[in-house]
Amino acid sequence: MTIKEQQDRIIEDFEVFGDWMEKYEYIIQLGKDLPLIDPQYKTDENLIRGCQSKVWLHAELKDGKLHFTADSDAVITKGLVGLVIQVLSDQAPKDIAEADIYFIDAIGLTSHLSPTRSNGLLSMLKQIKLYAIGYQMKSMQN
Amino acid sequence: METTTAPHIVWPELELIRNDFPILKQTVNGKPLVYLDNGATTQKPVQVLRAMQDYYTGYNSNVHRGVHTLSQQATSAYEAARHQVAHYIGAHNHEVVFTKGTTDAINLVAAGFRKEFLHEGDEIIISAMEHHSNIVPWQLACEEKKAHLKVVPVNDNGELDMEAFASMLNPRVKLVSIAWISNTLGTINPVKDIITLAHEQGIPVLLDAAQAAGHLPLKVHELDVDFLALSGHKVYGPTGIGILYGKEEWLNKLPPYQGGGDMIKHVTFEKTTYAEPPLKFEAGTPAIAEAIGLGAALAYITQTGIHKIMAYEHQLTAYALEQLRTIDGLRLVGDAKERSGAISFLIGDTHPSDVGVLLDQQGIAVRTGHHCTQPLMDRFECPGTVRASLAFYNTTAEIDRLVEGVRKAVTLLG
């Protein structure tokens, strides 16, 4: 699935939720289900420190695609991180770098991207884009 | 707002008081706002907003400069605000320096000590429950002067270890700088004892009163404290204004903090002589509207009655603690005998930020995180806490909403 298709699928998934509780129940479950990052990658180097919660992000290039694993010490953040990874993991660096991320807004979770929320999600998105740009430049050089 | 659940807590004026705070009457995420983040900043009554608007619409002008009527009106209002502050804290007008806030006030003193009074091998005493703003300025000063920062430990209830404190006092200590009330734990420190013990050895004391100022009476002369810092926005006034109180002898001894207009007596390129305190420390055009707003805020507290506020908040805090304790797995971080309405807690192994997000969805504003007290969080081995901090406009019904909200959050987080 393309990044756009992934986003549209999540938006569709979220349409069934009647109220905020159902929505957050889903995100929390997602957070609990998200496969943990391999402990060896849960390093300070991979830590994206927000004021409120910690997020670890690890990137690997596999067959020309960027594969992300992540973790957070807060389960809601972890659920949101899980959604971002669903959308952006296993995509080509170029597509990630150019991706327009609209699903967070569409599912009514924009407040989580606010810099004042400082939950690491915004920093994580930036970091993912940076990785993508980095790998893209590297592949252009090779 | 209904206050039926705790009939023993009655304050007939509460409804009228809440009417003075228009911001409280709104819905957030579809629910009536419950504002319990007063430790971070308090809301402003219309009296404060009006005083600031009156200044800008009626007599906006620079202070201490013009002979024209508006400038004189502005100067009078600015100095009247200083008088209001002095009256509120029980000091003389000339002992009250307007600053940007508590942080600025502490930095002012730290800069002065760094320049004049702190030498290699000297010591500054703070406590383990200090806000970063009462840690970092001293760290910077000590680093530069090769002096030592000594930290009074806290016990598991979040109270200062006063025995340790007493044993730490010695002739090398140049200043004790301690929070009156902990912003994270709500602990009210025994400031009278701290001052007495320090003074016995001739050591001056600075009190960070940011969390105390709107919640209990401040009488600096009675306390005999040497310096006291507070922030306007935490006492129902505007941001960008605060106070440093300093004993006259100290303000005379301290060197100027910043150079500029208003703080000088006479300037030549060879030598500048400085104005007397407090103007010596007020370089540049001050925050005039904010100072006037702060004056109005303190007038509002005085009119409402600080003793009434204290009594009501005390009951409300007791009620909140009692109700919160009924939640399974809830652990208070800080359970001092003498405490304020800043209540930090954790539930089971849930992350504070998760609880905060789910409370926000229910229209309840609390603070989550380390509250700018990272060393204290290390002491209590937690990444942060959820903190509900009360003000006199909060109601028992709002406490019920908080407790219900926390229960819902815990259920969702499973």
PDB file of C-alpha atoms in Angstrom, chain B residues 39-302:
ATOM      1  CA  GLY B  39       0.504  25.928  40.032  1.00  0.00           C
ATOM      2  CA  ALA B  40       1.591  26.655  36.455  1.00  0.00           C
ATOM      3  CA  THR B  41      -0.418  29.836  36.127  1.00  0.00           C
ATOM      4  CA  THR B  42      -3.585  31.254  37.614  1.00  0.00           C
ATOM      5  CA  GLN B  43      -6.525  32.843  35.824  1.00  0.00           C
ATOM      6  CA  LYS B  44      -7.077  36.592  35.919  1.00  0.00           C
ATOM      7  CA  PRO B  45     -10.110  38.369  37.361  1.00  0.00           C
ATOM      8  CA  VAL B  46     -11.797  41.112  35.322  1.00  0.00           C
ATOM      9  CA  GLN B  47     -10.475  43.645  37.833  1.00  0.00           C
ATOM     10  CA  VAL B  48      -6.919  42.917  36.661  1.00  0.00           C
ATOM     11  CA  LEU B  49      -7.859  43.004  32.984  1.00  0.00           C
ATOM     12  CA  ARG B  50      -9.714  46.278  33.476  1.00  0.00           C
ATOM     13  CA  ALA B  51      -6.795  47.922  35.305  1.00  0.00           C
ATOM     14  CA  MET B  52      -4.475  47.030  32.425  1.00  0.00           C
ATOM     15  CA  GLN B  53      -6.949  48.185  29.801  1.00  0.00           C
ATOM     16  CA  ASP B  54      -7.527  51.448  31.677  1.00  0.00           C
ATOM     17  CA  TYR B  55      -3.802  52.105  31.527  1.00  0.00           C
ATOM     18  CA  TYR B  56      -3.583  51.513  27.789  1.00  0.00           C
ATOM     19  CA  THR B  57      -6.780  53.341  26.921  1.00  0.00           C
ATOM     20  CA  GLY B  58      -6.443  56.165  29.422  1.00  0.00           C
ATOM     21  CA  TYR B  59      -2.873  57.100  30.342  1.00  0.00           C
ATOM     22  CA  ASN B  60      -0.298  54.938  28.535  1.00  0.00           C
ATOM     23  CA  SER B  61       2.992  56.779  28.936  1.00  0.00           C
ATOM     24  CA  ASN B  62       6.512  56.079  30.095  1.00  0.00           C
ATOM     25  CA  VAL B  63       7.264  56.262  33.810  1.00  0.00           C
ATOM     26  CA  HIS B  64       9.740  58.367  35.771  1.00  0.00           C
ATOM     27  CA  ARG B  65      10.501  60.462  32.694  1.00  0.00           C
ATOM     28  CA  GLY B  66       8.003  63.052  31.585  1.00  0.00           C
ATOM     29  CA  VAL B  67       6.606  66.201  33.053  1.00  0.00           C
ATOM     30  CA  HIS B  68       3.446  65.802  31.026  1.00  0.00           C
ATOM     31  CA  THR B  69       0.221  64.724  32.674  1.00  0.00           C
ATOM     32  CA  LEU B  70      -0.044  61.217  31.240  1.00  0.00           C
ATOM     33  CA  SER B  71       3.501  60.363  32.244  1.00  0.00           C
ATOM     34  CA  GLN B  72       2.814  61.563  35.743  1.00  0.00           C
ATOM     35  CA  GLN B  73      -0.384  59.485  35.862  1.00  0.00           C
ATOM     36  CA  ALA B  74       1.503  56.422  34.652  1.00  0.00           C
ATOM     37  CA  THR B  75       4.275  56.992  37.197  1.00  0.00           C
ATOM     38  CA  SER B  76       1.724  57.383  39.991  1.00  0.00           C
ATOM     39  CA  ALA B  77      -0.054  54.177  38.996  1.00  0.00           C
ATOM     40  CA  TYR B  78       3.235  52.260  38.666  1.00  0.00           C
ATOM     41  CA  GLU B  79       4.407  53.441  42.071  1.00  0.00           C
ATOM     42  CA  ALA B  80       0.961  52.801  43.552  1.00  0.00           C
ATOM     43  CA  ALA B  81       1.323  49.224  42.314  1.00  0.00           C
ATOM     44  CA  ARG B  82       4.671  49.017  44.093  1.00  0.00           C
ATOM     45  CA  HIS B  83       2.987  50.301  47.221  1.00  0.00           C
ATOM     46  CA  GLN B  84       0.241  47.678  46.828  1.00  0.00           C
ATOM     47  CA  VAL B  85       2.908  44.954  46.623  1.00  0.00           C
ATOM     48  CA  ALA B  86       4.786  46.384  49.613  1.00  0.00           C
ATOM     49  CA  HIS B  87       1.578  46.452  51.619  1.00  0.00           C
ATOM     50  CA  TYR B  88       0.737  42.893  50.566  1.00  0.00           C
ATOM     51  CA  ILE B  89       4.089  41.458  51.642  1.00  0.00           C
ATOM     52  CA  GLY B  90       4.548  43.723  54.648  1.00  0.00           C
ATOM     53  CA  ALA B  91       7.569  45.627  53.337  1.00  0.00           C
ATOM     54  CA  HIS B  92       8.610  49.198  52.555  1.00  0.00           C
ATOM     55  CA  ASN B  93       8.097  50.499  49.028  1.00  0.00           C
ATOM     56  CA  HIS B  94      11.806  50.897  48.397  1.00  0.00           C
ATOM     57  CA  GLU B  95      12.429  47.233  49.227  1.00  0.00           C
ATOM     58  CA  VAL B  96      10.229  46.089  46.327  1.00  0.00           C
ATOM     59  CA  VAL B  97      11.952  45.617  42.961  1.00  0.00           C
ATOM     60  CA  PHE B  98       9.818  44.882  39.918  1.00  0.00           C
ATOM     61  CA  THR B  99      11.262  41.992  37.895  1.00  0.00           C
ATOM     62  CA  LYS B 100      10.038  39.828  35.025  1.00  0.00           C
ATOM     63  CA  GLY B 101       9.083  37.117  37.472  1.00  0.00           C
ATOM     64  CA  THR B 102      10.476  34.778  40.112  1.00  0.00           C
ATOM     65  CA  THR B 103      13.157  33.392  37.799  1.00  0.00           C
ATOM     66  CA  ASP B 104      14.356  36.893  36.976  1.00  0.00           C
ATOM     67  CA  ALA B 105      14.352  37.865  40.657  1.00  0.00           C
ATOM     68  CA  ILE B 106      16.455  34.845  41.639  1.00  0.00           C
ATOM     69  CA  ASN B 107      18.850  35.511  38.768  1.00  0.00           C
ATOM     70  CA  LEU B 108      19.205  39.101  39.937  1.00  0.00           C
ATOM     71  CA  VAL B 109      20.307  37.974  43.389  1.00  0.00           C
ATOM     72  CA  ALA B 110      22.486  35.198  41.973  1.00  0.00           C
ATOM     73  CA  ALA B 111      24.242  37.658  39.647  1.00  0.00           C
ATOM     74  CA  GLY B 112      24.914  39.989  42.566  1.00  0.00           C
ATOM     75  CA  PHE B 113      26.257  37.237  44.789  1.00  0.00           C
ATOM     76  CA  ARG B 114      28.371  35.913  41.951  1.00  0.00           C
ATOM     77  CA  LYS B 115      29.929  39.334  41.520  1.00  0.00           C
ATOM     78  CA  GLU B 116      30.389  40.486  45.101  1.00  0.00           C
ATOM     79  CA  PHE B 117      29.892  37.852  47.766  1.00  0.00           C
ATOM     80  CA  LEU B 118      30.684  34.399  46.409  1.00  0.00           C
ATOM     81  CA  HIS B 119      34.261  33.148  46.416  1.00  0.00           C
ATOM     82  CA  GLU B 120      36.149  29.918  45.831  1.00  0.00           C
ATOM     83  CA  GLY B 121      35.231  27.264  48.383  1.00  0.00           C
ATOM     84  CA  ASP B 122      32.052  29.068  49.470  1.00  0.00           C
ATOM     85  CA  GLU B 123      28.731  27.269  49.619  1.00  0.00           C
ATOM     86  CA  ILE B 124      25.135  27.982  48.586  1.00  0.00           C
ATOM     87  CA  ILE B 125      22.394  25.854  50.114  1.00  0.00           C
ATOM     88  CA  ILE B 126      19.262  24.896  48.173  1.00  0.00           C
ATOM     89  CA  SER B 127      16.928  21.950  48.662  1.00  0.00           C
ATOM     90  CA  ALA B 128      16.115  18.785  46.715  1.00  0.00           C
ATOM     91  CA  MET B 129      12.631  20.093  45.956  1.00  0.00           C
ATOM     92  CA  GLU B 130      13.668  23.267  44.143  1.00  0.00           C
ATOM     93  CA  HIS B 131      12.306  24.352  40.805  1.00  0.00           C
ATOM     94  CA  HIS B 132      14.992  24.523  38.110  1.00  0.00           C
ATOM     95  CA  SER B 133      14.817  28.311  38.424  1.00  0.00           C
ATOM     96  CA  ASN B 134      16.182  28.026  41.958  1.00  0.00           C
ATOM     97  CA  ILE B 135      18.859  25.511  40.956  1.00  0.00           C
ATOM     98  CA  VAL B 136      20.416  26.614  37.693  1.00  0.00           C
ATOM     99  CA  PRO B 137      21.251  30.266  38.594  1.00  0.00           C
ATOM    100  CA  TRP B 138      23.177  28.997  41.632  1.00  0.00           C
ATOM    101  CA  GLN B 139      24.836  26.246  39.634  1.00  0.00           C
ATOM    102  CA  LEU B 140      26.073  28.839  37.154  1.00  0.00           C
ATOM    103  CA  ALA B 141      27.324  31.090  39.940  1.00  0.00           C
ATOM    104  CA  CYS B 142      29.033  28.223  41.786  1.00  0.00           C
ATOM    105  CA  GLU B 143      30.659  26.903  38.615  1.00  0.00           C
ATOM    106  CA  GLU B 144      32.163  30.264  37.827  1.00  0.00           C
ATOM    107  CA  LYS B 145      33.391  30.917  41.365  1.00  0.00           C
ATOM    108  CA  LYS B 146      34.434  27.328  42.159  1.00  0.00           C
ATOM    109  CA  ALA B 147      31.925  27.383  44.980  1.00  0.00           C
ATOM    110  CA  HIS B 148      29.776  24.435  46.051  1.00  0.00           C
ATOM    111  CA  LEU B 149      26.053  23.918  45.718  1.00  0.00           C
ATOM    112  CA  LYS B 150      24.742  21.976  48.711  1.00  0.00           C
ATOM    113  CA  VAL B 151      21.352  20.302  48.620  1.00  0.00           C
ATOM    114  CA  VAL B 152      19.104  19.702  51.648  1.00  0.00           C
ATOM    115  CA  PRO B 153      17.561  16.232  51.214  1.00  0.00           C
ATOM    116  CA  VAL B 154      13.831  15.479  51.459  1.00  0.00           C
ATOM    117  CA  ASN B 155      12.229  12.471  53.144  1.00  0.00           C
ATOM    118  CA  ASP B 156       9.766  10.038  51.534  1.00  0.00           C
ATOM    119  CA  ASN B 157       6.819  12.264  52.433  1.00  0.00           C
ATOM    120  CA  GLY B 158       8.466  15.140  50.616  1.00  0.00           C
ATOM    121  CA  GLU B 159       9.449  17.085  53.720  1.00  0.00           C
ATOM    122  CA  LEU B 160      12.779  18.798  54.206  1.00  0.00           C
ATOM    123  CA  ASP B 161      15.275  17.003  56.410  1.00  0.00           C
ATOM    124  CA  MET B 162      15.701  19.824  58.902  1.00  0.00           C
ATOM    125  CA  GLU B 163      18.376  18.016  60.891  1.00  0.00           C
ATOM    126  CA  ALA B 164      20.462  17.697  57.773  1.00  0.00           C
ATOM    127  CA  PHE B 165      19.807  21.350  57.031  1.00  0.00           C
ATOM    128  CA  ALA B 166      20.993  22.448  60.456  1.00  0.00           C
ATOM    129  CA  SER B 167      24.148  20.373  60.108  1.00  0.00           C
ATOM    130  CA  MET B 168      24.911  21.885  56.708  1.00  0.00           C
ATOM    131  CA  LEU B 169      25.106  25.439  58.023  1.00  0.00           C
ATOM    132  CA  ASN B 170      28.647  26.696  58.454  1.00  0.00           C
ATOM    133  CA  PRO B 171      30.652  29.898  57.907  1.00  0.00           C
ATOM    134  CA  ARG B 172      31.366  29.011  54.260  1.00  0.00           C
ATOM    135  CA  VAL B 173      27.645  29.182  53.407  1.00  0.00           C
ATOM    136  CA  LYS B 174      26.903  32.517  51.744  1.00  0.00           C
ATOM    137  CA  LEU B 175      23.181  32.085  51.131  1.00  0.00           C
ATOM    138  CA  VAL B 176      20.287  29.704  51.704  1.00  0.00           C
ATOM    139  CA  SER B 177      17.793  29.754  48.811  1.00  0.00           C
ATOM    140  CA  ILE B 178      14.704  27.647  49.363  1.00  0.00           C
ATOM    141  CA  ALA B 179      11.133  27.318  48.096  1.00  0.00           C
ATOM    142  CA  TRP B 180       8.440  28.305  50.564  1.00  0.00           C
ATOM    143  CA  ILE B 181       6.083  25.812  48.914  1.00  0.00           C
ATOM    144  CA  SER B 182       7.203  23.041  46.565  1.00  0.00           C
ATOM    145  CA  ASN B 183       5.537  23.395  43.162  1.00  0.00           C
ATOM    146  CA  THR B 184       5.617  19.633  42.670  1.00  0.00           C
ATOM    147  CA  LEU B 185       4.941  18.195  46.115  1.00  0.00           C
ATOM    148  CA  GLY B 186       2.884  20.977  47.660  1.00  0.00           C
ATOM    149  CA  THR B 187       5.047  20.795  50.779  1.00  0.00           C
ATOM    150  CA  ILE B 188       4.987  23.965  52.875  1.00  0.00           C
ATOM    151  CA  ASN B 189       8.500  24.320  54.230  1.00  0.00           C
ATOM    152  CA  PRO B 190       9.158  25.521  57.794  1.00  0.00           C
ATOM    153  CA  VAL B 191      10.524  28.839  56.581  1.00  0.00           C
ATOM    154  CA  LYS B 192      10.489  30.461  60.010  1.00  0.00           C
ATOM    155  CA  ASP B 193      12.821  27.750  61.363  1.00  0.00           C
ATOM    156  CA  ILE B 194      15.000  27.893  58.257  1.00  0.00           C
ATOM    157  CA  ILE B 195      15.456  31.636  58.627  1.00  0.00           C
ATOM    158  CA  THR B 196      16.126  31.458  62.369  1.00  0.00           C
ATOM    159  CA  LEU B 197      18.714  28.695  61.980  1.00  0.00           C
ATOM    160  CA  ALA B 198      20.469  30.433  59.107  1.00  0.00           C
ATOM    161  CA  HIS B 199      20.483  33.802  60.848  1.00  0.00           C
ATOM    162  CA  GLU B 200      22.013  32.277  63.965  1.00  0.00           C
ATOM    163  CA  GLN B 201      25.086  31.823  61.796  1.00  0.00           C
ATOM    164  CA  GLY B 202      24.727  35.130  59.993  1.00  0.00           C
ATOM    165  CA  ILE B 203      23.605  33.517  56.717  1.00  0.00           C
ATOM    166  CA  PRO B 204      21.007  35.336  54.605  1.00  0.00           C
ATOM    167  CA  VAL B 205      17.950  33.529  53.229  1.00  0.00           C
ATOM    168  CA  LEU B 206      16.116  33.874  49.918  1.00  0.00           C
ATOM    169  CA  LEU B 207      12.602  32.457  49.721  1.00  0.00           C
ATOM    170  CA  ASP B 208      11.146  31.401  46.385  1.00  0.00           C
ATOM    171  CA  ALA B 209       7.545  32.325  47.141  1.00  0.00           C
ATOM    172  CA  ALA B 210       6.178  31.663  43.636  1.00  0.00           C
ATOM    173  CA  GLN B 211       3.840  28.936  44.891  1.00  0.00           C
ATOM    174  CA  ALA B 212       3.110  30.551  48.236  1.00  0.00           C
ATOM    175  CA  ALA B 213       2.255  34.116  47.330  1.00  0.00           C
ATOM    176  CA  GLY B 214      -1.441  33.774  46.510  1.00  0.00           C
ATOM    177  CA  HIS B 215      -2.145  31.074  49.047  1.00  0.00           C
ATOM    178  CA  LEU B 216      -0.879  32.266  52.412  1.00  0.00           C
ATOM    179  CA  PRO B 217      -0.069  35.581  54.082  1.00  0.00           C
ATOM    180  CA  LEU B 218       3.407  36.926  53.360  1.00  0.00           C
ATOM    181  CA  LYS B 219       4.874  39.154  56.022  1.00  0.00           C
ATOM    182  CA  VAL B 220       8.505  39.588  55.118  1.00  0.00           C
ATOM    183  CA  HIS B 221       9.460  41.873  58.006  1.00  0.00           C
ATOM    184  CA  GLU B 222       7.881  39.565  60.562  1.00  0.00           C
ATOM    185  CA  LEU B 223       9.644  36.613  58.951  1.00  0.00           C
ATOM    186  CA  ASP B 224      12.882  38.583  58.854  1.00  0.00           C
ATOM    187  CA  VAL B 225      13.661  37.025  55.472  1.00  0.00           C
ATOM    188  CA  ASP B 226      16.432  38.696  53.457  1.00  0.00           C
ATOM    189  CA  PHE B 227      15.075  38.137  49.942  1.00  0.00           C
ATOM    190  CA  LEU B 228      11.769  36.937  48.594  1.00  0.00           C
ATOM    191  CA  ALA B 229      10.769  36.316  44.985  1.00  0.00           C
ATOM    192  CA  LEU B 230       7.313  35.935  43.482  1.00  0.00           C
ATOM    193  CA  SER B 231       5.595  35.924  40.084  1.00  0.00           C
ATOM    194  CA  GLY B 232       2.590  38.028  39.107  1.00  0.00           C
ATOM    195  CA  HIS B 233       0.961  35.387  36.959  1.00  0.00           C
ATOM    196  CA  LYS B 234       0.780  32.936  39.830  1.00  0.00           C
ATOM    197  CA  VAL B 235      -1.156  35.416  41.985  1.00  0.00           C
ATOM    198  CA  TYR B 236      -3.966  36.110  39.477  1.00  0.00           C
ATOM    199  CA  GLY B 237      -1.950  38.867  37.802  1.00  0.00           C
ATOM    200  CA  PRO B 238      -0.335  39.110  34.369  1.00  0.00           C
ATOM    201  CA  THR B 239       2.740  37.304  33.059  1.00  0.00           C
ATOM    202  CA  GLY B 240       6.016  39.168  32.591  1.00  0.00           C
ATOM    203  CA  ILE B 241       5.982  40.790  36.013  1.00  0.00           C
ATOM    204  CA  GLY B 242       7.231  39.674  39.380  1.00  0.00           C
ATOM    205  CA  ILE B 243       8.864  40.910  42.504  1.00  0.00           C
ATOM    206  CA  LEU B 244      12.111  40.744  44.312  1.00  0.00           C
ATOM    207  CA  TYR B 245      11.841  41.822  47.902  1.00  0.00           C
ATOM    208  CA  GLY B 246      15.186  42.597  49.463  1.00  0.00           C
ATOM    209  CA  LYS B 247      16.040  44.000  52.854  1.00  0.00           C
ATOM    210  CA  GLU B 248      17.167  47.599  52.463  1.00  0.00           C
ATOM    211  CA  GLU B 249      20.727  46.809  53.566  1.00  0.00           C
ATOM    212  CA  TRP B 250      20.951  43.997  51.011  1.00  0.00           C
ATOM    213  CA  LEU B 251      19.576  46.040  48.144  1.00  0.00           C
ATOM    214  CA  ASN B 252      22.126  48.728  48.976  1.00  0.00           C
ATOM    215  CA  LYS B 253      24.951  46.172  48.970  1.00  0.00           C
ATOM    216  CA  LEU B 254      23.944  44.265  45.829  1.00  0.00           C
ATOM    217  CA  PRO B 255      25.518  45.573  42.615  1.00  0.00           C
ATOM    218  CA  PRO B 256      23.236  46.581  39.717  1.00  0.00           C
ATOM    219  CA  TYR B 257      21.944  43.682  37.640  1.00  0.00           C
ATOM    220  CA  GLN B 258      21.518  45.276  34.239  1.00  0.00           C
ATOM    221  CA  GLY B 259      22.555  48.664  32.936  1.00  0.00           C
ATOM    222  CA  GLY B 260      20.314  51.122  31.144  1.00  0.00           C
ATOM    223  CA  GLY B 261      17.859  53.925  31.603  1.00  0.00           C
ATOM    224  CA  ASP B 262      15.985  54.549  34.842  1.00  0.00           C
ATOM    225  CA  MET B 263      18.641  52.839  36.999  1.00  0.00           C
ATOM    226  CA  ILE B 264      21.170  55.689  36.891  1.00  0.00           C
ATOM    227  CA  LYS B 265      21.761  58.854  38.832  1.00  0.00           C
ATOM    228  CA  HIS B 266      24.368  60.360  36.538  1.00  0.00           C
ATOM    229  CA  VAL B 267      26.157  59.051  33.478  1.00  0.00           C
ATOM    230  CA  THR B 268      29.429  60.204  31.971  1.00  0.00           C
ATOM    231  CA  PHE B 269      31.667  58.096  29.766  1.00  0.00           C
ATOM    232  CA  GLU B 270      34.111  57.799  32.637  1.00  0.00           C
ATOM    233  CA  LYS B 271      31.783  56.878  35.480  1.00  0.00           C
ATOM    234  CA  THR B 272      28.121  56.236  36.129  1.00  0.00           C
ATOM    235  CA  THR B 273      26.461  56.612  39.474  1.00  0.00           C
ATOM    236  CA  TYR B 274      23.403  54.558  40.160  1.00  0.00           C
ATOM    237  CA  ALA B 275      19.943  55.354  41.380  1.00  0.00           C
ATOM    238  CA  GLU B 276      18.949  54.224  44.837  1.00  0.00           C
ATOM    239  CA  PRO B 277      17.144  50.885  45.163  1.00  0.00           C
ATOM    240  CA  PRO B 278      14.710  49.773  43.898  1.00  0.00           C
ATOM    241  CA  LEU B 279      15.273  51.749  40.681  1.00  0.00           C
ATOM    242  CA  LYS B 280      18.926  50.644  40.687  1.00  0.00           C
ATOM    243  CA  PHE B 281      17.613  47.228  39.616  1.00  0.00           C
ATOM    244  CA  GLU B 282      14.988  48.397  37.131  1.00  0.00           C
ATOM    245  CA  ALA B 283      16.942  49.185  33.970  1.00  0.00           C
ATOM    246  CA  GLY B 284      14.938  50.202  30.930  1.00  0.00           C
ATOM    247  CA  THR B 285      11.246  50.845  30.540  1.00  0.00           C
ATOM    248  CA  PRO B 286       9.552  48.437  32.921  1.00  0.00           C
ATOM    249  CA  ALA B 287       6.451  46.328  32.308  1.00  0.00           C
ATOM    250  CA  ILE B 288       4.154  49.181  33.324  1.00  0.00           C
ATOM    251  CA  ALA B 289       0.760  47.710  32.471  1.00  0.00           C
ATOM    252  CA  GLU B 290       1.813  44.409  34.049  1.00  0.00           C
ATOM    253  CA  ALA B 291       2.934  46.097  37.244  1.00  0.00           C
ATOM    254  CA  ILE B 292      -0.412  47.888  37.423  1.00  0.00           C
ATOM    255  CA  GLY B 293      -2.139  44.565  36.742  1.00  0.00           C
ATOM    256  CA  LEU B 294      -0.157  42.913  39.529  1.00  0.00           C
ATOM    257  CA  GLY B 295      -1.188  45.685  41.891  1.00  0.00           C
ATOM    258  CA  ALA B 296      -4.826  45.096  40.954  1.00  0.00           C
ATOM    259  CA  ALA B 297      -4.424  41.337  41.478  1.00  0.00           C
ATOM    260  CA  LEU B 298      -3.012  41.772  44.965  1.00  0.00           C
ATOM    261  CA  ALA B 299      -5.786  44.267  45.746  1.00  0.00           C
ATOM    262  CA  TYR B 300      -8.249  41.599  44.627  1.00  0.00           C
ATOM    263  CA  ILE B 301      -6.704  39.005  46.939  1.00  0.00           C
ATOM    264  CA  THR B 302      -6.636  41.480  49.813  1.00  0.00           C
TER     265      THR B 302
END
